[in-house]
PDB file of N, CA and C in Angstrom:
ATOM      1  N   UNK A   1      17.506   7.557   0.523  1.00 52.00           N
ATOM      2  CA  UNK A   1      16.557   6.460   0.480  1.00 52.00           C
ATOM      3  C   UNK A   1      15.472   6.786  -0.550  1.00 52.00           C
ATOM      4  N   UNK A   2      14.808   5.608  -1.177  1.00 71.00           N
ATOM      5  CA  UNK A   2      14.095   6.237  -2.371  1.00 71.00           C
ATOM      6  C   UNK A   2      12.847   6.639  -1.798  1.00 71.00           C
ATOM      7  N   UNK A   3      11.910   7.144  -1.956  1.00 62.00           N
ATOM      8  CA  UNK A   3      10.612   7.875  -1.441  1.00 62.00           C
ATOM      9  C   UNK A   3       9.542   6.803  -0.989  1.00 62.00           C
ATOM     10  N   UNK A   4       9.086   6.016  -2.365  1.00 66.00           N
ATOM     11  CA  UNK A   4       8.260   4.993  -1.729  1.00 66.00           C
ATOM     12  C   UNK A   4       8.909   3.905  -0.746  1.00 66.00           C
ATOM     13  N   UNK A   5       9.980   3.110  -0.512  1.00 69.00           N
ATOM     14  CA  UNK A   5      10.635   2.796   0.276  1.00 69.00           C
ATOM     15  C   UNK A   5      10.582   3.595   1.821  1.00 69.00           C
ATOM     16  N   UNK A   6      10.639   5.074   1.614  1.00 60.00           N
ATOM     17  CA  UNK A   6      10.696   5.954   2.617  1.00 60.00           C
ATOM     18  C   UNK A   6       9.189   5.739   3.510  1.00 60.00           C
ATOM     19  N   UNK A   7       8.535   6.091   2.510  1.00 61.00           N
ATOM     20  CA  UNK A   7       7.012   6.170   2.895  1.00 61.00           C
ATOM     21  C   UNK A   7       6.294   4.591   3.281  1.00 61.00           C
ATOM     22  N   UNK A   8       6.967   3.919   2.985  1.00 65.00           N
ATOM     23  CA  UNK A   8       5.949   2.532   3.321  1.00 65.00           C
ATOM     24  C   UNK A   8       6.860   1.894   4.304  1.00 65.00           C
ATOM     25  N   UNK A   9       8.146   2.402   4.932  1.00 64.00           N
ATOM     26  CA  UNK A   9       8.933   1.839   6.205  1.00 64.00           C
ATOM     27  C   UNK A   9       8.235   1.220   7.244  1.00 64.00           C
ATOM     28  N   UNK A  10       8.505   0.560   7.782  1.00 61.00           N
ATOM     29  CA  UNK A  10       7.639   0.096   8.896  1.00 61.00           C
ATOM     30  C   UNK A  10       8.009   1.104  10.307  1.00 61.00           C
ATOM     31  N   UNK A  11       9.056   1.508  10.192  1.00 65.00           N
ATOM     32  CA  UNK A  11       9.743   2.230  11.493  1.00 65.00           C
ATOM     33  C   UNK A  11       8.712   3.915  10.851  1.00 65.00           C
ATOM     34  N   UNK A  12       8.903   4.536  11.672  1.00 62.00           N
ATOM     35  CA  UNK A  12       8.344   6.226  11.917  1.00 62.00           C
ATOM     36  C   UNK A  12       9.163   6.971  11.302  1.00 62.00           C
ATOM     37  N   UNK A  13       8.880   7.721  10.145  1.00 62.00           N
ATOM     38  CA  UNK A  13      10.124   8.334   9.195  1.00 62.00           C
ATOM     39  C   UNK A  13       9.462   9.799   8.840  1.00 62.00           C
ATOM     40  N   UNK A  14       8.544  10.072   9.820  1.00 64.00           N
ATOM     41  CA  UNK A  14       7.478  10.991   9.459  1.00 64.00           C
ATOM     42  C   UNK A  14       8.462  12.563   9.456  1.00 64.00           C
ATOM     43  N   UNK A  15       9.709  12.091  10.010  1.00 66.00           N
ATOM     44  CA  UNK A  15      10.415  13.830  10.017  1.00 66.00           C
ATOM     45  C   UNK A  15      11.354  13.889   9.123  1.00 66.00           C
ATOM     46  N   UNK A  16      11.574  12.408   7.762  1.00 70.00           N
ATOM     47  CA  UNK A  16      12.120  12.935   6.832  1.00 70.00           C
ATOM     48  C   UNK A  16      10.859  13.113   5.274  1.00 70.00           C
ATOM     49  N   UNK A  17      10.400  13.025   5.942  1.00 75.00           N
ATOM     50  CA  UNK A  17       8.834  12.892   3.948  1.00 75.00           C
ATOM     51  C   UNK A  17       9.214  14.695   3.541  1.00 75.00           C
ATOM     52  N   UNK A  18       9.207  15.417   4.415  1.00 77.00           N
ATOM     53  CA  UNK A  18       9.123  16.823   3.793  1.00 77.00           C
ATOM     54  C   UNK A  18      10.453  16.844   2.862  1.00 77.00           C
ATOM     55  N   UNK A  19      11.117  16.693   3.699  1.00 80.00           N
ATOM     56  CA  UNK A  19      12.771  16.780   2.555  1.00 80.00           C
ATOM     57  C   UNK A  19      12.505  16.107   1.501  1.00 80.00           C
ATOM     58  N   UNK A  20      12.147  14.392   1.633  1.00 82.00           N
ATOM     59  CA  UNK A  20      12.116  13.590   0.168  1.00 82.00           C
ATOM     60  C   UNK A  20      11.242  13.880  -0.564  1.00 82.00           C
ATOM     61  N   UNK A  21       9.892  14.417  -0.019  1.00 84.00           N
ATOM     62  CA  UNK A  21       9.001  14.775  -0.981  1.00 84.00           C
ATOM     63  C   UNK A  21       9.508  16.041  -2.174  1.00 84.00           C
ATOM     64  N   UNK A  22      10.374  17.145  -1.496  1.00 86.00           N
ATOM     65  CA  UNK A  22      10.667  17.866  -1.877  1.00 86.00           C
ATOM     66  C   UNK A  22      11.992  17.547  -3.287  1.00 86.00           C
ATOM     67  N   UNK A  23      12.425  16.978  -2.841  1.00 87.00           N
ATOM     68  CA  UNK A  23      13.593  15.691  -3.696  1.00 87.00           C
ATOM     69  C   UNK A  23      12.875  15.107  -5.154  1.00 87.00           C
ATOM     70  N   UNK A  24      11.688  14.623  -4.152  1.00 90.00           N
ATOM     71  CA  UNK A  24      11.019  13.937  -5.539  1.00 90.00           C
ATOM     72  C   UNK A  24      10.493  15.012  -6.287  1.00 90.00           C
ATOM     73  N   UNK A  25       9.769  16.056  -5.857  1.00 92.00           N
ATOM     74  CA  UNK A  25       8.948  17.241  -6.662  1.00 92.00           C
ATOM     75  C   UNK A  25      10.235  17.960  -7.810  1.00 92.00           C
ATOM     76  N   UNK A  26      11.381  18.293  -7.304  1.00 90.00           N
ATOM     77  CA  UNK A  26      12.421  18.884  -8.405  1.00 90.00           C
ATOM     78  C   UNK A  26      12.835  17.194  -8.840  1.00 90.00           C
ATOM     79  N   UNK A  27      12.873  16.320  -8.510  1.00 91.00           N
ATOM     80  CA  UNK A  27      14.117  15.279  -9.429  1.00 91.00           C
ATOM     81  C   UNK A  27      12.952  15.347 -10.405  1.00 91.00           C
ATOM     82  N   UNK A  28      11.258  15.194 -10.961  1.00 92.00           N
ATOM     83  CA  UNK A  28      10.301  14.716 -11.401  1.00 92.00           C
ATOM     84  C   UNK A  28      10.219  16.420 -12.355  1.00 92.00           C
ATOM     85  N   UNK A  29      10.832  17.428 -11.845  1.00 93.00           N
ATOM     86  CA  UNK A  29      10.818  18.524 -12.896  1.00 93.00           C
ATOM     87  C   UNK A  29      12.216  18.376 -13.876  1.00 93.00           C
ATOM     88  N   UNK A  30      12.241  17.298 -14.073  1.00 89.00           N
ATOM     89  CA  UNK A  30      13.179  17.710 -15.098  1.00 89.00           C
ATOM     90  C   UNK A  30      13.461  17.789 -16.621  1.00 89.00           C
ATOM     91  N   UNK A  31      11.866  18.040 -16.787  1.00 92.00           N
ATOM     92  CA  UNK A  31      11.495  18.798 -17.888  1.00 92.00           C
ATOM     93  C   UNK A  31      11.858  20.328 -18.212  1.00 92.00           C
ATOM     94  N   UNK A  32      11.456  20.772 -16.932  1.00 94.00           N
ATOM     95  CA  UNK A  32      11.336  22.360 -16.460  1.00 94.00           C
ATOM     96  C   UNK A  32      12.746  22.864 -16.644  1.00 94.00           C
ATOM     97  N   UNK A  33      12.575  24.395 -17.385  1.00 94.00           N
ATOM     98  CA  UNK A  33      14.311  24.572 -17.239  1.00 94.00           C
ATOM     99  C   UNK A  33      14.929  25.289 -16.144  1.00 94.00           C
ATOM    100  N   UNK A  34      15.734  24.662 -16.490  1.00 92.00           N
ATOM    101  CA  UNK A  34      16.763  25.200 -15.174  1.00 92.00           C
ATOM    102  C   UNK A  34      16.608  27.195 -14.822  1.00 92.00           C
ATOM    103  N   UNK A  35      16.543  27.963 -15.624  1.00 91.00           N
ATOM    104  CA  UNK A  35      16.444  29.053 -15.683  1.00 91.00           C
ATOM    105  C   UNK A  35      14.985  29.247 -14.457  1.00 91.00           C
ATOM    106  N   UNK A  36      14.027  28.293 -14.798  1.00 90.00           N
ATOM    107  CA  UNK A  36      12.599  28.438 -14.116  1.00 90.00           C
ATOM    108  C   UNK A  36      12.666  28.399 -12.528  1.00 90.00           C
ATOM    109  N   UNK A  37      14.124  27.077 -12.539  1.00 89.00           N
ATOM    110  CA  UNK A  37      13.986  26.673 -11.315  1.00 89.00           C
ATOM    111  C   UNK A  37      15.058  26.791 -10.409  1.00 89.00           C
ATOM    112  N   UNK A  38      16.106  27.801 -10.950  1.00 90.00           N
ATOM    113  CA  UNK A  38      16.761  28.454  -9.974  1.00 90.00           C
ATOM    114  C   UNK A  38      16.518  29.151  -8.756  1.00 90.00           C
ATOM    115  N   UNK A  39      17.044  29.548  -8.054  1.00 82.00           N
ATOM    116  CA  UNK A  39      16.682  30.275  -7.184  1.00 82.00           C
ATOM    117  C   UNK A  39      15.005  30.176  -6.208  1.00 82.00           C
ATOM    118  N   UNK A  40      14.338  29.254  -7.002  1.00 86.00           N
ATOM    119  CA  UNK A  40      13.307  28.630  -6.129  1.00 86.00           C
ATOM    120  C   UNK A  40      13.046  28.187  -5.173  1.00 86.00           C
ATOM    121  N   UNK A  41      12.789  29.053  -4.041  1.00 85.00           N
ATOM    122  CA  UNK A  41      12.378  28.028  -2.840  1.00 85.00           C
ATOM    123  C   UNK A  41      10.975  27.722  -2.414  1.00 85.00           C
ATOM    124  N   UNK A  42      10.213  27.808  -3.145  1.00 89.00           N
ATOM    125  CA  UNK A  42       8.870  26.945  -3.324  1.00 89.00           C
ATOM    126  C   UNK A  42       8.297  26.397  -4.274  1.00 89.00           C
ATOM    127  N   UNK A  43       8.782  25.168  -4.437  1.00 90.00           N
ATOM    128  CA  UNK A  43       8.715  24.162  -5.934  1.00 90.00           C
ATOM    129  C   UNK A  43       7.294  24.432  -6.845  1.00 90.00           C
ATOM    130  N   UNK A  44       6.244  24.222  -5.381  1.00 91.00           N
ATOM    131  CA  UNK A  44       4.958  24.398  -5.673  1.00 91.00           C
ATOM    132  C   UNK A  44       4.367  25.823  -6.736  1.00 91.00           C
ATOM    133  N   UNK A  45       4.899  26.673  -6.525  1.00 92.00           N
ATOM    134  CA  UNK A  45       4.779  28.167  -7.156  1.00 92.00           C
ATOM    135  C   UNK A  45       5.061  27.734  -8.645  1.00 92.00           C
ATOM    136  N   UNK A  46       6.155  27.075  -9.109  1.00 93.00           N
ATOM    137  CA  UNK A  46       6.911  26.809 -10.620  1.00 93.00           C
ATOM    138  C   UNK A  46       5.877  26.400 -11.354  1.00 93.00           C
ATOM    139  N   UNK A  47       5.513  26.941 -12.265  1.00 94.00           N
ATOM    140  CA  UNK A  47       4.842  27.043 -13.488  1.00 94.00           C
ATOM    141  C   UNK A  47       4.733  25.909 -14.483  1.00 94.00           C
ATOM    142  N   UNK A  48       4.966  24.147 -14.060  1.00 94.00           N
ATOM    143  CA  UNK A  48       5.958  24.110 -14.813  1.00 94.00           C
ATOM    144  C   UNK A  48       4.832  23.428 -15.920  1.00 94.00           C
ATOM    145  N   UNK A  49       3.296  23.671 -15.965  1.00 95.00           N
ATOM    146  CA  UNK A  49       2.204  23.302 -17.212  1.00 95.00           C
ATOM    147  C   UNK A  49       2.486  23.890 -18.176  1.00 95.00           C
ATOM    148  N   UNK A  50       3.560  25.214 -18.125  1.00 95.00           N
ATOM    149  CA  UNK A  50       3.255  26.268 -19.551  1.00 95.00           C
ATOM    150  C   UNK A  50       4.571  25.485 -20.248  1.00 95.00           C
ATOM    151  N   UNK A  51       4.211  25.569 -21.563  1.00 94.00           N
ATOM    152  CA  UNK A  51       5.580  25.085 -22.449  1.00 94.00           C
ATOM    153  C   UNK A  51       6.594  25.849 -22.755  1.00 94.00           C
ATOM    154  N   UNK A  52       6.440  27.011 -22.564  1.00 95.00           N
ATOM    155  CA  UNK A  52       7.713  27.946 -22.522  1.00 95.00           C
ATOM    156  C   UNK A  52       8.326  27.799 -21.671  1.00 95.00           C
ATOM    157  N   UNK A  53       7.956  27.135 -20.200  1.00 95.00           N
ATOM    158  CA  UNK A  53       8.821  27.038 -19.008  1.00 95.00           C
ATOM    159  C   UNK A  53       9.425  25.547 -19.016  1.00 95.00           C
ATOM    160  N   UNK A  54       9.633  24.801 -20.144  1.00 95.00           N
ATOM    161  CA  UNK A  54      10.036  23.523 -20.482  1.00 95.00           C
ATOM    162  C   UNK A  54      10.990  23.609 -21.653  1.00 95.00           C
ATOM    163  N   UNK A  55      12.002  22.144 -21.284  1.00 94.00           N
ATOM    164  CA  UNK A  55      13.285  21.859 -22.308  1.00 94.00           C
ATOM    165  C   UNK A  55      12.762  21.831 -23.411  1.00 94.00           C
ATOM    166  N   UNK A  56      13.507  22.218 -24.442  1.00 92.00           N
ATOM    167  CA  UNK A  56      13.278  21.481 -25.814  1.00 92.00           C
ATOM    168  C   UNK A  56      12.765  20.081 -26.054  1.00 92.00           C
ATOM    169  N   UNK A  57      12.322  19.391 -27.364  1.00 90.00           N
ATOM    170  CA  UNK A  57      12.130  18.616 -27.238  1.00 90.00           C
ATOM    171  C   UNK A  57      13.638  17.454 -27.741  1.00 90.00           C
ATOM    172  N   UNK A  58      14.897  18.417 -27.938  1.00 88.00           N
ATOM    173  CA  UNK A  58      15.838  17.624 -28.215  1.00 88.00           C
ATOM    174  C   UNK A  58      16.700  17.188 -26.608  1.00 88.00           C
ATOM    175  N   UNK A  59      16.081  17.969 -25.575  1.00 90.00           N
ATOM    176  CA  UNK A  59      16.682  17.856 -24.143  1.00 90.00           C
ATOM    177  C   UNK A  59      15.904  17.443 -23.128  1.00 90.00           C
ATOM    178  N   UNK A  60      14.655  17.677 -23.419  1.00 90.00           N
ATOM    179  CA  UNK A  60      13.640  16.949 -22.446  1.00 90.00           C
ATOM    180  C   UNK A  60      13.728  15.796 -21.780  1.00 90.00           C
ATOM    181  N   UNK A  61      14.025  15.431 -20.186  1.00 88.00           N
ATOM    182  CA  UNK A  61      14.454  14.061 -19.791  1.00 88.00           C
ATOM    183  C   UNK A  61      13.683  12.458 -19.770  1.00 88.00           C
ATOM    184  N   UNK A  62      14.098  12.172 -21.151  1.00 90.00           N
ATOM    185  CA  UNK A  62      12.831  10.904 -21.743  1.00 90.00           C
ATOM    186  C   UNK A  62      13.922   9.600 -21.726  1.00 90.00           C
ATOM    187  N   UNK A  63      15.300   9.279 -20.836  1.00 90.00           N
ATOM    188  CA  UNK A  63      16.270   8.776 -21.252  1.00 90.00           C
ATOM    189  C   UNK A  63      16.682   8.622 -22.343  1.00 90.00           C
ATOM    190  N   UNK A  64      17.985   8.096 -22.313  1.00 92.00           N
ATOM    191  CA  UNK A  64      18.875   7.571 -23.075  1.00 92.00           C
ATOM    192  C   UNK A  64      18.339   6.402 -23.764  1.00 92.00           C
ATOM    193  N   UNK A  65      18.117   5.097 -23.106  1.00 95.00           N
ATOM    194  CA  UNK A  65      17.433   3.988 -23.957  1.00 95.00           C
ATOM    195  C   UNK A  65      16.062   4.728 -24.523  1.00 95.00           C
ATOM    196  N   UNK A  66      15.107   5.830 -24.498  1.00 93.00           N
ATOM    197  CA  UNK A  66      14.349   6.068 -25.060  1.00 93.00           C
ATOM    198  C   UNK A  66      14.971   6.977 -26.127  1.00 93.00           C
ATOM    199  N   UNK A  67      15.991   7.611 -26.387  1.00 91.00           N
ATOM    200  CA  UNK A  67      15.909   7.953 -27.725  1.00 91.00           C
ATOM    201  C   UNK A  67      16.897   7.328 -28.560  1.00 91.00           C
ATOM    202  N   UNK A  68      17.960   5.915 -27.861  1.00 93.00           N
ATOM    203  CA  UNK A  68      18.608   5.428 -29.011  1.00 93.00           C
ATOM    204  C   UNK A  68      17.180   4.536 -29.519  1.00 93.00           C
ATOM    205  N   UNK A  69      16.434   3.820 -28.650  1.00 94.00           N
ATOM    206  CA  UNK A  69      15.290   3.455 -29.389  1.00 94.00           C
ATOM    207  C   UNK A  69      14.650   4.099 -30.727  1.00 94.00           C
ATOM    208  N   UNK A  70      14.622   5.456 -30.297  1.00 92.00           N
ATOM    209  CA  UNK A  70      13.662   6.014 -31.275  1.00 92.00           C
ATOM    210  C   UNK A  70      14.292   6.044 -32.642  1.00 92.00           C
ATOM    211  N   UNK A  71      15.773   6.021 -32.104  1.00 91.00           N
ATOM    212  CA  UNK A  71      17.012   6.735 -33.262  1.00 91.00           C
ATOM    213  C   UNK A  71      16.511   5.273 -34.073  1.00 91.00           C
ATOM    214  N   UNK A  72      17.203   3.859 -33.119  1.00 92.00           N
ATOM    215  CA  UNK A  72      17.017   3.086 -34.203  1.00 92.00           C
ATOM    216  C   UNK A  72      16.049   2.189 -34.572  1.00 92.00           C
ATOM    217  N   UNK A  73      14.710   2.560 -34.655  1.00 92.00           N
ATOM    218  CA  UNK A  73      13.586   2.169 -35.002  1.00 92.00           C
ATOM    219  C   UNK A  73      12.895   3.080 -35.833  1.00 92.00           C
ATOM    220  N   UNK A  74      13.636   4.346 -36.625  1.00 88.00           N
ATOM    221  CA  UNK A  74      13.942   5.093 -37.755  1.00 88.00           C
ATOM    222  C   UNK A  74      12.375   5.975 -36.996  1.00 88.00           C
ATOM    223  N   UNK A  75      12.188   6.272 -35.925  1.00 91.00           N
ATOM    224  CA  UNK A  75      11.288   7.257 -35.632  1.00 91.00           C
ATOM    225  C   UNK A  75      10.788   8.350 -36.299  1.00 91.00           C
ATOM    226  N   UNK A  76      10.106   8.803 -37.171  1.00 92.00           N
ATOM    227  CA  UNK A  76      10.125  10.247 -37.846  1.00 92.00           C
ATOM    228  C   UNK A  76      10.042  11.718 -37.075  1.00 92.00           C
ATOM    229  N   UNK A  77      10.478  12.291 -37.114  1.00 92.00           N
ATOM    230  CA  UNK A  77       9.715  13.713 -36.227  1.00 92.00           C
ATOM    231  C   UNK A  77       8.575  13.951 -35.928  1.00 92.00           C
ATOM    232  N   UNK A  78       7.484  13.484 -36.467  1.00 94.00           N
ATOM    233  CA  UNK A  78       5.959  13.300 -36.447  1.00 94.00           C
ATOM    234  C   UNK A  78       5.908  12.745 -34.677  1.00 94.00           C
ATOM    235  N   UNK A  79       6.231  11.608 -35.413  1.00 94.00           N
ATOM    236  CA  UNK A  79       6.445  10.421 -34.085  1.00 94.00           C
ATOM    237  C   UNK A  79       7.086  10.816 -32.962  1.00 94.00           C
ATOM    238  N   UNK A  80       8.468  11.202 -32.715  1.00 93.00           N
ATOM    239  CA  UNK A  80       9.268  11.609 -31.841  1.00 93.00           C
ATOM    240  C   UNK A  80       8.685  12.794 -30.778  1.00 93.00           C
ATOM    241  N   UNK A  81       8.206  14.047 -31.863  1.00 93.00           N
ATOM    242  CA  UNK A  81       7.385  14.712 -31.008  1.00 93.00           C
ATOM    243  C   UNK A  81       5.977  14.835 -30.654  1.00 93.00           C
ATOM    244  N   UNK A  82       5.384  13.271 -31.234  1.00 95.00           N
ATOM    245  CA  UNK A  82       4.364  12.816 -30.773  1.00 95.00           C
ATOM    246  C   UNK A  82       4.546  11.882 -28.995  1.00 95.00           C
ATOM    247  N   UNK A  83       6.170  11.497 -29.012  1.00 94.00           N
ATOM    248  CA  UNK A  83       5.623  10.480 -27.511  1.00 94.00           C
ATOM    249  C   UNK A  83       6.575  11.616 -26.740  1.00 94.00           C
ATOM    250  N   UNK A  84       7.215  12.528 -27.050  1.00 93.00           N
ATOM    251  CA  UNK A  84       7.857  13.421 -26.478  1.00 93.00           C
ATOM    252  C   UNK A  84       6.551  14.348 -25.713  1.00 93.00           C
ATOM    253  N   UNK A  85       5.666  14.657 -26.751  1.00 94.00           N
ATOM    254  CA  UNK A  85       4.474  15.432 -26.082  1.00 94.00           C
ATOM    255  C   UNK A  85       3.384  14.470 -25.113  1.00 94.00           C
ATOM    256  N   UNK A  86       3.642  13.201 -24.980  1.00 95.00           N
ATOM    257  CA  UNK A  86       3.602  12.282 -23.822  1.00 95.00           C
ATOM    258  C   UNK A  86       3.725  12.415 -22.931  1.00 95.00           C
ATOM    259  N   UNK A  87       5.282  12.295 -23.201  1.00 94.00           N
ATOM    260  CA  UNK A  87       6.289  12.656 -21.810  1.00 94.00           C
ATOM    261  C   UNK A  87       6.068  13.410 -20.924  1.00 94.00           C
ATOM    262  N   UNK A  88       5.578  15.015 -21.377  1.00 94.00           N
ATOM    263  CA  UNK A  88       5.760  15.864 -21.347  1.00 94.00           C
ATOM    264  C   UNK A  88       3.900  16.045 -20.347  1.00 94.00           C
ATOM    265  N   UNK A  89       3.351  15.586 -21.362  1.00 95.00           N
ATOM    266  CA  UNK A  89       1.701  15.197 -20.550  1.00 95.00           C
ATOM    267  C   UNK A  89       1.662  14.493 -19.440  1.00 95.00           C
ATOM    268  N   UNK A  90       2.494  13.829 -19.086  1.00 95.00           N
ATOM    269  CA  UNK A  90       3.002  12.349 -18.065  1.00 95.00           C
ATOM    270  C   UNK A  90       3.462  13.646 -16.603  1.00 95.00           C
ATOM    271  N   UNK A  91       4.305  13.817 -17.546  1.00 94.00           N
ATOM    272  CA  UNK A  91       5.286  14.969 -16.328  1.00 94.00           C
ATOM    273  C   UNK A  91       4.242  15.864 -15.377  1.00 94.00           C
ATOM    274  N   UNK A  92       3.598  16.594 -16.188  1.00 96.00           N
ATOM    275  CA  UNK A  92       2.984  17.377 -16.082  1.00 96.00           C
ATOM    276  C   UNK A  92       1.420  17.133 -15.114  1.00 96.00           C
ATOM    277  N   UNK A  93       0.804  15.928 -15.042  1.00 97.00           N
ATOM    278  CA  UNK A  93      -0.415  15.148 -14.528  1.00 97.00           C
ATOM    279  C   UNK A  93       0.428  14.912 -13.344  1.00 97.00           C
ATOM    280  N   UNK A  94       1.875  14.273 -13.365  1.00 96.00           N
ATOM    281  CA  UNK A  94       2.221  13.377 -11.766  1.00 96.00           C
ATOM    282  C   UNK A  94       2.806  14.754 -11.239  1.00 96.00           C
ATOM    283  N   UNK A  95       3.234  15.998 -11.667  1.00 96.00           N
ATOM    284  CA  UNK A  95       3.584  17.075 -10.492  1.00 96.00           C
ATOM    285  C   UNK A  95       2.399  17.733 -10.344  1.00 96.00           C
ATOM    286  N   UNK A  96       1.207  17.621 -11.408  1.00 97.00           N
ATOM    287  CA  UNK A  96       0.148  18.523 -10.954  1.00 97.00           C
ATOM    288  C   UNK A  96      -0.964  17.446  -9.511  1.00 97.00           C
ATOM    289  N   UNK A  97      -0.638  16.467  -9.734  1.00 96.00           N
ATOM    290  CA  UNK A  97      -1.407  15.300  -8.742  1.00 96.00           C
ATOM    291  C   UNK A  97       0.313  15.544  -7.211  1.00 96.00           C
ATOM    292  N   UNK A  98       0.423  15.485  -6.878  1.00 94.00           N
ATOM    293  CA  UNK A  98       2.090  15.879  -5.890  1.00 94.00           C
ATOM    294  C   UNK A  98       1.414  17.446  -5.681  1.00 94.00           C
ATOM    295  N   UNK A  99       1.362  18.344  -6.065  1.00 94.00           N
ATOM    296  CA  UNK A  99       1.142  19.617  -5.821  1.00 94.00           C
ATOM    297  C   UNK A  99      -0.443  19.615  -5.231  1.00 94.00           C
ATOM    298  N   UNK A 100      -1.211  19.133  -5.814  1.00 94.00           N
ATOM    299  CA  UNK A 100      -2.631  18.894  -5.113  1.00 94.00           C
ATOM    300  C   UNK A 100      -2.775  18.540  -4.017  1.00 94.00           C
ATOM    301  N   UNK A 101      -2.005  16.762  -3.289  1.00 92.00           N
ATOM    302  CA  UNK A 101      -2.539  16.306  -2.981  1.00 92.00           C
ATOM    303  C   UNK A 101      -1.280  16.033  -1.418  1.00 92.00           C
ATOM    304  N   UNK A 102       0.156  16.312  -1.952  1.00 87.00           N
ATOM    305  CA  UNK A 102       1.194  16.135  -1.545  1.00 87.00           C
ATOM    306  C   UNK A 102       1.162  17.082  -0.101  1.00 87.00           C
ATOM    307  N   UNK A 103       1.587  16.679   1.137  1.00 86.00           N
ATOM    308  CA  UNK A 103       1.576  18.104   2.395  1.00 86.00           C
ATOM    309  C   UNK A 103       2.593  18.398   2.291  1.00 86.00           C
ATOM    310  N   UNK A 104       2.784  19.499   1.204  1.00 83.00           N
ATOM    311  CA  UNK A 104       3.994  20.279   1.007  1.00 83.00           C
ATOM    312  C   UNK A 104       3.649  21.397   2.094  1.00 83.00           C
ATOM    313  N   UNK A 105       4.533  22.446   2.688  1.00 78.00           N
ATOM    314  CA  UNK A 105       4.725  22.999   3.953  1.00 78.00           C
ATOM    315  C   UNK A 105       4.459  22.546   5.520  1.00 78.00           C
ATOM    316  N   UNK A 106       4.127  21.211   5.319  1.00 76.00           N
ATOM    317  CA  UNK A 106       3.427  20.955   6.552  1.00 76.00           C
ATOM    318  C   UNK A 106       5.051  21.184   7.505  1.00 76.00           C
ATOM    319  N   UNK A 107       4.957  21.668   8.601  1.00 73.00           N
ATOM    320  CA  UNK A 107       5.772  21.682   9.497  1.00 73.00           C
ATOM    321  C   UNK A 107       5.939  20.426  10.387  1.00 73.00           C
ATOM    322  N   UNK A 108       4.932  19.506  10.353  1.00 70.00           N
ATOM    323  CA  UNK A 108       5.017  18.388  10.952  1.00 70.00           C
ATOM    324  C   UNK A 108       5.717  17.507  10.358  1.00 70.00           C
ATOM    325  N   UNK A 109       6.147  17.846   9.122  1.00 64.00           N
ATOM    326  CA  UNK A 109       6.848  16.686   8.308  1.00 64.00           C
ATOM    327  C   UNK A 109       8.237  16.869   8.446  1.00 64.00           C
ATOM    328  N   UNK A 110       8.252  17.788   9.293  1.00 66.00           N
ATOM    329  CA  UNK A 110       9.840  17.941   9.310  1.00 66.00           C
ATOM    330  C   UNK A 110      10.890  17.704  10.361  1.00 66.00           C
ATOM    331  N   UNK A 111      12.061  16.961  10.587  1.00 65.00           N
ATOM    332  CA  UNK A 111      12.541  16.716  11.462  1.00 65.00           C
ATOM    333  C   UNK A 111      13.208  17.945  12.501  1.00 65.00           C
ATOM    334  N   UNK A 112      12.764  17.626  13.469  1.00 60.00           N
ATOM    335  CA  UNK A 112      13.413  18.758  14.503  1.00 60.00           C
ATOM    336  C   UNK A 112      14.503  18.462  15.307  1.00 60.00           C
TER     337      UNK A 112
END
């Protein structure tokens, strides 16, 4: 089920938010490389503000319609890794706002 859907249910869903939140925190790293985020079992710990702990900017997840766009609207490299470093600013504000504000460990969020 998708998260906000999850969260605004009218029924009591309070013992699945820990799992989806957790769902949403890695699906929303997928900037971060995989190397960072192996073996992780606390999302929150992952580093993922530093740019060494991030994809290239030829793999970074900005879709598909965003870079045949760029391809054919003759984008320059200037440009490309101007809205790429966007992206990348975007990413980085909505997991650092989720990590702040999000009740990641709460034990109450979890179904028993």
């Amino acid at each position: 089920m998708d998260f906000n859907k999850l969260f605004q249910a009218d029924e009591t869903k309070v013992g699945a938010l820990l799992p989806d939140m957790d769902r949403l925190l890695r699906k929303l790293m997928k900037f971060v490389t995989l190397r960072l985020l192996r073996g992780q079992t606390d999302l929150c710990e992952v580093k993922f503000d530093l740019r060494e702990n991030q994809h290239d900017d030829t793999t970074v997840a900005i879709g598909m319609a965003a870079r045949t766009f760029m391809d054919e609207e003759d984008f320059g490299p200037a440009q490309q890794a101007k809205f790429i470093c966007e992206v990348r600013r975007f990413y980085t504000a909505v997991l650092q706002k989720m990590v702040q504000h999000f009740p990641f460990g709460d034990t109450s969020f979890v179904s028993k």
